Amino acid sequence: MQTIINYSSKLLKIELQQVNKQLNIFSKDIIEKANMAIDKALNLQKNGENYYIYFPTEIEKKIPRQLLRQISKEITANEVRVLTAIVILAQFAKAKGEYKYLREIDKAYFEIVLSDVYKVMGLEKLDKGKKRMLVKDALFALNQKKYFVGNSGNDIKITQLVEVHKINKNNPDKLKIIVEGSFFDFNPSMKNSYFNIPVDLNKLLRSVSRGRPNAGIELFIKCLYQAKHCSTTGSVEYSYDKLFDIMKLEKLVKNRHKDRIPRTIQNAFETAKKIGLVEEVKEEKSRFGGVKYVIEFCD
């Protein structure tokens, strides 16, 4: 089995809500699409259906907080891990030719087995019950979320990253799913950039994490793998403000838990060290007097 896989930088931007860099958020077209998405979410919820929109940060800032709480949900740590698992399984399916690429909509269609999902999620054979149910819940939660996706040119899609299309009634553990093709390099003509992550990343994170996983830390770990892949010096620098955005620490401020911010940042660094990604972290002053972190990667 391969030890590393390619992870899409475009997918990471979606997870970080940074897709706004690919969109002209001030265009009339974007505003109309956002309004239509909001109306659809509200109407479906009135009919008892769970449906949420995952907005880019710049659009999210323009939506009243009360409305945003109703129509949007932040990505959870288990959903971050499930997306990693789907990327892994998608690449396995591609390597074996067990997928169908739908060129017209730039998506791919293939079958997964829940036991394989559990395996790449880092759950051992005897690890049953609540943890597996949380994985299944996260998979179907992704099925209920739509994301703003910037395509080539001026095209914009509001679509699911992962869609559960069919469930085998004779074997409910077998699912046919549809995924965004460009995120998983199904179309070689699509220009995309990738970075390497370990195929057992979920298992590594599970082995060093205690208690409930933190979505912000999980996303930061992916950012570190991306930075290491691109680094020519074996190190990277992050300002405090950048870490604040990546790990979505604003929610701690909103919930009056500002005192937890330093501990969360430290936990992120400790996690990166424990999985063998980071060797050392130094806190220094930036040119303008702010805090920055100089991170040395392991060889």
Short mmCIF file of N, CA, C and O in Angstrom, two decimals, residues 77-145:
data_model
loop_
_atom_site.label_atom_id
_atom_site.label_comp_id
_atom_site.label_asym_id
_atom_site.label_seq_id
_atom_site.Cartn_x
_atom_site.Cartn_y
_atom_site.Cartn_z
N ALA A 77 -14.61 18.17 13.28
CA ALA A 77 -13.36 17.42 13.17
C ALA A 77 -13.59 16.07 12.50
O ALA A 77 -12.77 15.61 11.70
N ASN A 78 -14.70 15.42 12.83
CA ASN A 78 -14.98 14.13 12.19
C ASN A 78 -15.25 14.28 10.70
O ASN A 78 -14.89 13.42 9.91
N GLU A 79 -15.88 15.39 10.30
CA GLU A 79 -16.10 15.64 8.88
C GLU A 79 -14.77 15.92 8.17
O GLU A 79 -14.58 15.49 7.03
N VAL A 80 -13.85 16.64 8.83
CA VAL A 80 -12.52 16.85 8.26
C VAL A 80 -11.84 15.49 8.02
O VAL A 80 -11.24 15.25 6.97
N ARG A 81 -11.94 14.61 8.99
CA ARG A 81 -11.31 13.29 8.87
C ARG A 81 -11.98 12.44 7.80
O ARG A 81 -11.32 11.69 7.07
N VAL A 82 -13.31 12.54 7.71
CA VAL A 82 -14.02 11.78 6.67
C VAL A 82 -13.62 12.26 5.28
O VAL A 82 -13.44 11.45 4.37
N LEU A 83 -13.47 13.57 5.11
CA LEU A 83 -13.01 14.09 3.81
C LEU A 83 -11.63 13.52 3.46
O LEU A 83 -11.37 13.14 2.32
N THR A 84 -10.74 13.45 4.45
CA THR A 84 -9.43 12.83 4.23
C THR A 84 -9.60 11.38 3.80
O THR A 84 -8.94 10.91 2.86
N ALA A 85 -10.49 10.67 4.48
CA ALA A 85 -10.72 9.25 4.15
C ALA A 85 -11.27 9.09 2.74
O ALA A 85 -10.86 8.19 2.00
N ILE A 86 -12.19 9.98 2.33
CA ILE A 86 -12.78 9.89 1.00
C ILE A 86 -11.72 10.17 -0.07
O ILE A 86 -11.70 9.53 -1.14
N VAL A 87 -10.83 11.13 0.19
CA VAL A 87 -9.73 11.39 -0.75
C VAL A 87 -8.90 10.12 -0.93
O VAL A 87 -8.54 9.74 -2.06
N ILE A 88 -8.58 9.46 0.16
CA ILE A 88 -7.78 8.23 0.10
C ILE A 88 -8.50 7.15 -0.70
O ILE A 88 -7.94 6.54 -1.61
N LEU A 89 -9.78 6.94 -0.37
CA LEU A 89 -10.54 5.88 -1.05
C LEU A 89 -10.78 6.22 -2.52
O LEU A 89 -10.81 5.32 -3.37
N ALA A 90 -10.93 7.52 -2.82
CA ALA A 90 -11.10 7.93 -4.22
C ALA A 90 -9.86 7.60 -5.03
O ALA A 90 -9.95 7.13 -6.18
N GLN A 91 -8.69 7.84 -4.44
CA GLN A 91 -7.45 7.55 -5.16
C GLN A 91 -7.21 6.05 -5.31
O GLN A 91 -6.68 5.60 -6.31
N PHE A 92 -7.62 5.28 -4.33
CA PHE A 92 -7.55 3.82 -4.46
C PHE A 92 -8.46 3.35 -5.60
O PHE A 92 -8.07 2.49 -6.40
N ALA A 93 -9.69 3.91 -5.64
CA ALA A 93 -10.64 3.53 -6.69
C ALA A 93 -10.10 3.90 -8.06
O ALA A 93 -10.23 3.14 -9.03
N LYS A 94 -9.48 5.07 -8.14
CA LYS A 94 -8.91 5.50 -9.42
C LYS A 94 -7.78 4.58 -9.86
O LYS A 94 -7.67 4.19 -11.03
N ALA A 95 -6.91 4.21 -8.90
CA ALA A 95 -5.77 3.34 -9.21
C ALA A 95 -6.23 1.98 -9.73
O ALA A 95 -5.58 1.37 -10.58
N LYS A 96 -7.37 1.50 -9.23
CA LYS A 96 -7.90 0.20 -9.65
C LYS A 96 -8.89 0.31 -10.81
O LYS A 96 -9.41 -0.71 -11.26
N GLY A 97 -9.15 1.54 -11.27
CA GLY A 97 -10.10 1.73 -12.36
C GLY A 97 -11.53 1.46 -11.97
O GLY A 97 -12.39 1.17 -12.82
N GLU A 98 -11.85 1.58 -10.69
CA GLU A 98 -13.18 1.26 -10.19
C GLU A 98 -14.00 2.53 -9.94
O GLU A 98 -14.56 2.75 -8.88
N TYR A 99 -14.02 3.40 -10.91
CA TYR A 99 -14.80 4.61 -10.80
C TYR A 99 -15.27 5.03 -12.19
O TYR A 99 -14.74 4.57 -13.21
N LYS A 100 -16.27 5.90 -12.20
CA LYS A 100 -16.74 6.46 -13.46
C LYS A 100 -16.65 7.97 -13.36
O LYS A 100 -17.21 8.58 -12.45
N TYR A 101 -15.92 8.58 -14.29
CA TYR A 101 -15.79 10.03 -14.29
C TYR A 101 -16.90 10.64 -15.14
O TYR A 101 -17.10 10.25 -16.29
N LEU A 102 -17.65 11.57 -14.55
CA LEU A 102 -18.77 12.24 -15.22
C LEU A 102 -18.27 13.59 -15.70
O LEU A 102 -18.33 14.60 -14.97
N ARG A 103 -17.74 13.62 -16.92
CA ARG A 103 -17.05 14.80 -17.42
C ARG A 103 -17.95 16.04 -17.48
O ARG A 103 -17.50 17.16 -17.22
N GLU A 104 -19.23 15.85 -17.82
CA GLU A 104 -20.12 16.99 -17.99
C GLU A 104 -20.27 17.82 -16.71
O GLU A 104 -20.45 19.03 -16.75
N ILE A 105 -20.21 17.16 -15.58
CA ILE A 105 -20.37 17.87 -14.29
C ILE A 105 -19.09 17.83 -13.46
O ILE A 105 -19.08 18.29 -12.31
N ASP A 106 -18.02 17.28 -14.02
CA ASP A 106 -16.73 17.19 -13.35
C ASP A 106 -16.87 16.56 -11.96
O ASP A 106 -16.46 17.11 -10.94
N LYS A 107 -17.47 15.36 -11.97
CA LYS A 107 -17.60 14.59 -10.73
C LYS A 107 -17.26 13.14 -11.03
O LYS A 107 -17.21 12.72 -12.19
N ALA A 108 -17.00 12.40 -9.97
CA ALA A 108 -16.68 10.97 -10.13
C ALA A 108 -17.61 10.15 -9.25
O ALA A 108 -18.05 10.58 -8.18
N TYR A 109 -17.87 8.93 -9.72
CA TYR A 109 -18.85 8.05 -9.11
C TYR A 109 -18.17 6.72 -8.81
O TYR A 109 -17.58 6.11 -9.69
N PHE A 110 -18.22 6.28 -7.56
CA PHE A 110 -17.62 4.98 -7.24
C PHE A 110 -18.24 4.42 -5.96
O PHE A 110 -19.03 5.09 -5.29
N GLU A 111 -17.87 3.19 -5.64
CA GLU A 111 -18.45 2.49 -4.49
C GLU A 111 -17.46 2.47 -3.34
O GLU A 111 -16.26 2.30 -3.53
N ILE A 112 -17.99 2.67 -2.13
CA ILE A 112 -17.17 2.50 -0.93
C ILE A 112 -17.86 1.51 -0.01
O ILE A 112 -19.08 1.31 -0.07
N VAL A 113 -17.06 0.89 0.83
CA VAL A 113 -17.58 -0.02 1.86
C VAL A 113 -17.24 0.61 3.20
O VAL A 113 -16.12 1.07 3.42
N LEU A 114 -18.20 0.65 4.10
CA LEU A 114 -17.99 1.35 5.36
C LEU A 114 -16.82 0.79 6.15
O LEU A 114 -16.12 1.54 6.84
N SER A 115 -16.56 -0.50 6.02
CA SER A 115 -15.42 -1.08 6.73
C SER A 115 -14.11 -0.45 6.25
O SER A 115 -13.16 -0.26 7.04
N ASP A 116 -14.04 -0.10 4.95
CA ASP A 116 -12.85 0.58 4.43
C ASP A 116 -12.75 2.01 4.95
O ASP A 116 -11.66 2.52 5.21
N VAL A 117 -13.92 2.66 5.08
CA VAL A 117 -13.94 4.01 5.64
C VAL A 117 -13.41 3.98 7.07
O VAL A 117 -12.56 4.78 7.46
N TYR A 118 -13.91 3.01 7.86
CA TYR A 118 -13.44 2.90 9.24
C TYR A 118 -11.93 2.66 9.30
O TYR A 118 -11.24 3.20 10.15
N LYS A 119 -11.44 1.85 8.38
CA LYS A 119 -10.01 1.53 8.37
C LYS A 119 -9.16 2.76 8.13
O LYS A 119 -8.20 3.02 8.86
N VAL A 120 -9.51 3.55 7.11
CA VAL A 120 -8.72 4.74 6.82
C VAL A 120 -9.04 5.89 7.79
O VAL A 120 -8.34 6.90 7.80
N MET A 121 -10.07 5.72 8.60
CA MET A 121 -10.34 6.67 9.67
C MET A 121 -9.51 6.36 10.91
O MET A 121 -9.54 7.10 11.89
N GLY A 122 -8.78 5.23 10.88
CA GLY A 122 -7.93 4.87 12.01
C GLY A 122 -8.64 4.07 13.07
O GLY A 122 -8.15 3.96 14.20
N LEU A 123 -9.80 3.50 12.74
CA LEU A 123 -10.53 2.68 13.69
C LEU A 123 -10.16 1.22 13.50
O LEU A 123 -10.28 0.68 12.41
N GLU A 124 -9.72 0.58 14.57
CA GLU A 124 -9.32 -0.82 14.48
C GLU A 124 -10.55 -1.72 14.41
O GLU A 124 -11.68 -1.31 14.66
N LYS A 125 -10.32 -2.99 14.08
CA LYS A 125 -11.42 -3.93 13.88
C LYS A 125 -12.32 -4.05 15.11
O LYS A 125 -13.53 -4.19 14.99
N LEU A 126 -11.72 -3.99 16.29
CA LEU A 126 -12.51 -4.17 17.51
C LEU A 126 -13.08 -2.85 18.03
O LEU A 126 -13.77 -2.83 19.03
N ASP A 127 -12.77 -1.76 17.37
CA ASP A 127 -13.23 -0.45 17.80
C ASP A 127 -14.59 -0.17 17.20
O ASP A 127 -14.73 0.44 16.15
N LYS A 128 -15.63 -0.66 17.87
CA LYS A 128 -16.98 -0.56 17.32
C LYS A 128 -17.82 0.41 18.14
O LYS A 128 -17.34 1.08 19.03
N GLY A 129 -19.10 0.45 17.86
CA GLY A 129 -20.02 1.23 18.65
C GLY A 129 -20.03 2.70 18.32
O GLY A 129 -20.14 3.10 17.16
N LYS A 130 -19.88 3.54 19.36
CA LYS A 130 -20.10 4.98 19.23
C LYS A 130 -19.16 5.63 18.21
O LYS A 130 -19.58 6.48 17.43
N LYS A 131 -17.88 5.22 18.19
CA LYS A 131 -16.92 5.87 17.29
C LYS A 131 -17.28 5.62 15.83
O LYS A 131 -17.16 6.51 14.99
N ARG A 132 -17.71 4.40 15.52
CA ARG A 132 -18.12 4.11 14.15
C ARG A 132 -19.39 4.87 13.80
O ARG A 132 -19.57 5.31 12.66
N MET A 133 -20.29 5.00 14.75
CA MET A 133 -21.52 5.75 14.49
C MET A 133 -21.20 7.22 14.22
O MET A 133 -21.82 7.85 13.35
N LEU A 134 -20.21 7.76 14.92
CA LEU A 134 -19.81 9.15 14.68
C LEU A 134 -19.26 9.33 13.27
O LEU A 134 -19.50 10.35 12.62
N VAL A 135 -18.53 8.32 12.79
CA VAL A 135 -18.00 8.37 11.42
C VAL A 135 -19.15 8.36 10.42
O VAL A 135 -19.18 9.14 9.46
N LYS A 136 -20.09 7.46 10.63
CA LYS A 136 -21.23 7.36 9.71
C LYS A 136 -22.05 8.66 9.74
O LYS A 136 -22.49 9.15 8.70
N ASP A 137 -22.23 9.22 10.93
CA ASP A 137 -22.97 10.48 11.05
C ASP A 137 -22.26 11.60 10.28
O ASP A 137 -22.90 12.42 9.62
N ALA A 138 -20.93 11.63 10.38
CA ALA A 138 -20.16 12.67 9.69
C ALA A 138 -20.27 12.52 8.18
O ALA A 138 -20.38 13.52 7.45
N LEU A 139 -20.26 11.28 7.69
CA LEU A 139 -20.40 11.03 6.25
C LEU A 139 -21.74 11.54 5.74
O LEU A 139 -21.80 12.23 4.70
N PHE A 140 -22.80 11.25 6.46
CA PHE A 140 -24.11 11.69 6.01
C PHE A 140 -24.35 13.18 6.28
O PHE A 140 -25.17 13.80 5.62
N ALA A 141 -23.61 13.75 7.24
CA ALA A 141 -23.68 15.20 7.44
C ALA A 141 -23.07 15.93 6.26
O ALA A 141 -23.60 16.97 5.82
N LEU A 142 -21.98 15.41 5.70
CA LEU A 142 -21.39 15.99 4.50
C LEU A 142 -22.37 15.91 3.33
O LEU A 142 -22.42 16.80 2.48
N ASN A 143 -23.16 14.87 3.31
CA ASN A 143 -24.17 14.70 2.26
C ASN A 143 -25.23 15.80 2.32
O ASN A 143 -25.87 16.10 1.32
N GLN A 144 -25.38 16.43 3.50
CA GLN A 144 -26.40 17.47 3.68
C GLN A 144 -25.86 18.89 3.48
O GLN A 144 -26.60 19.85 3.59
N LYS A 145 -24.56 19.01 3.19
CA LYS A 145 -23.96 20.33 3.06
C LYS A 145 -23.58 20.64 1.62
O LYS A 145 -23.08 19.77 0.91
#
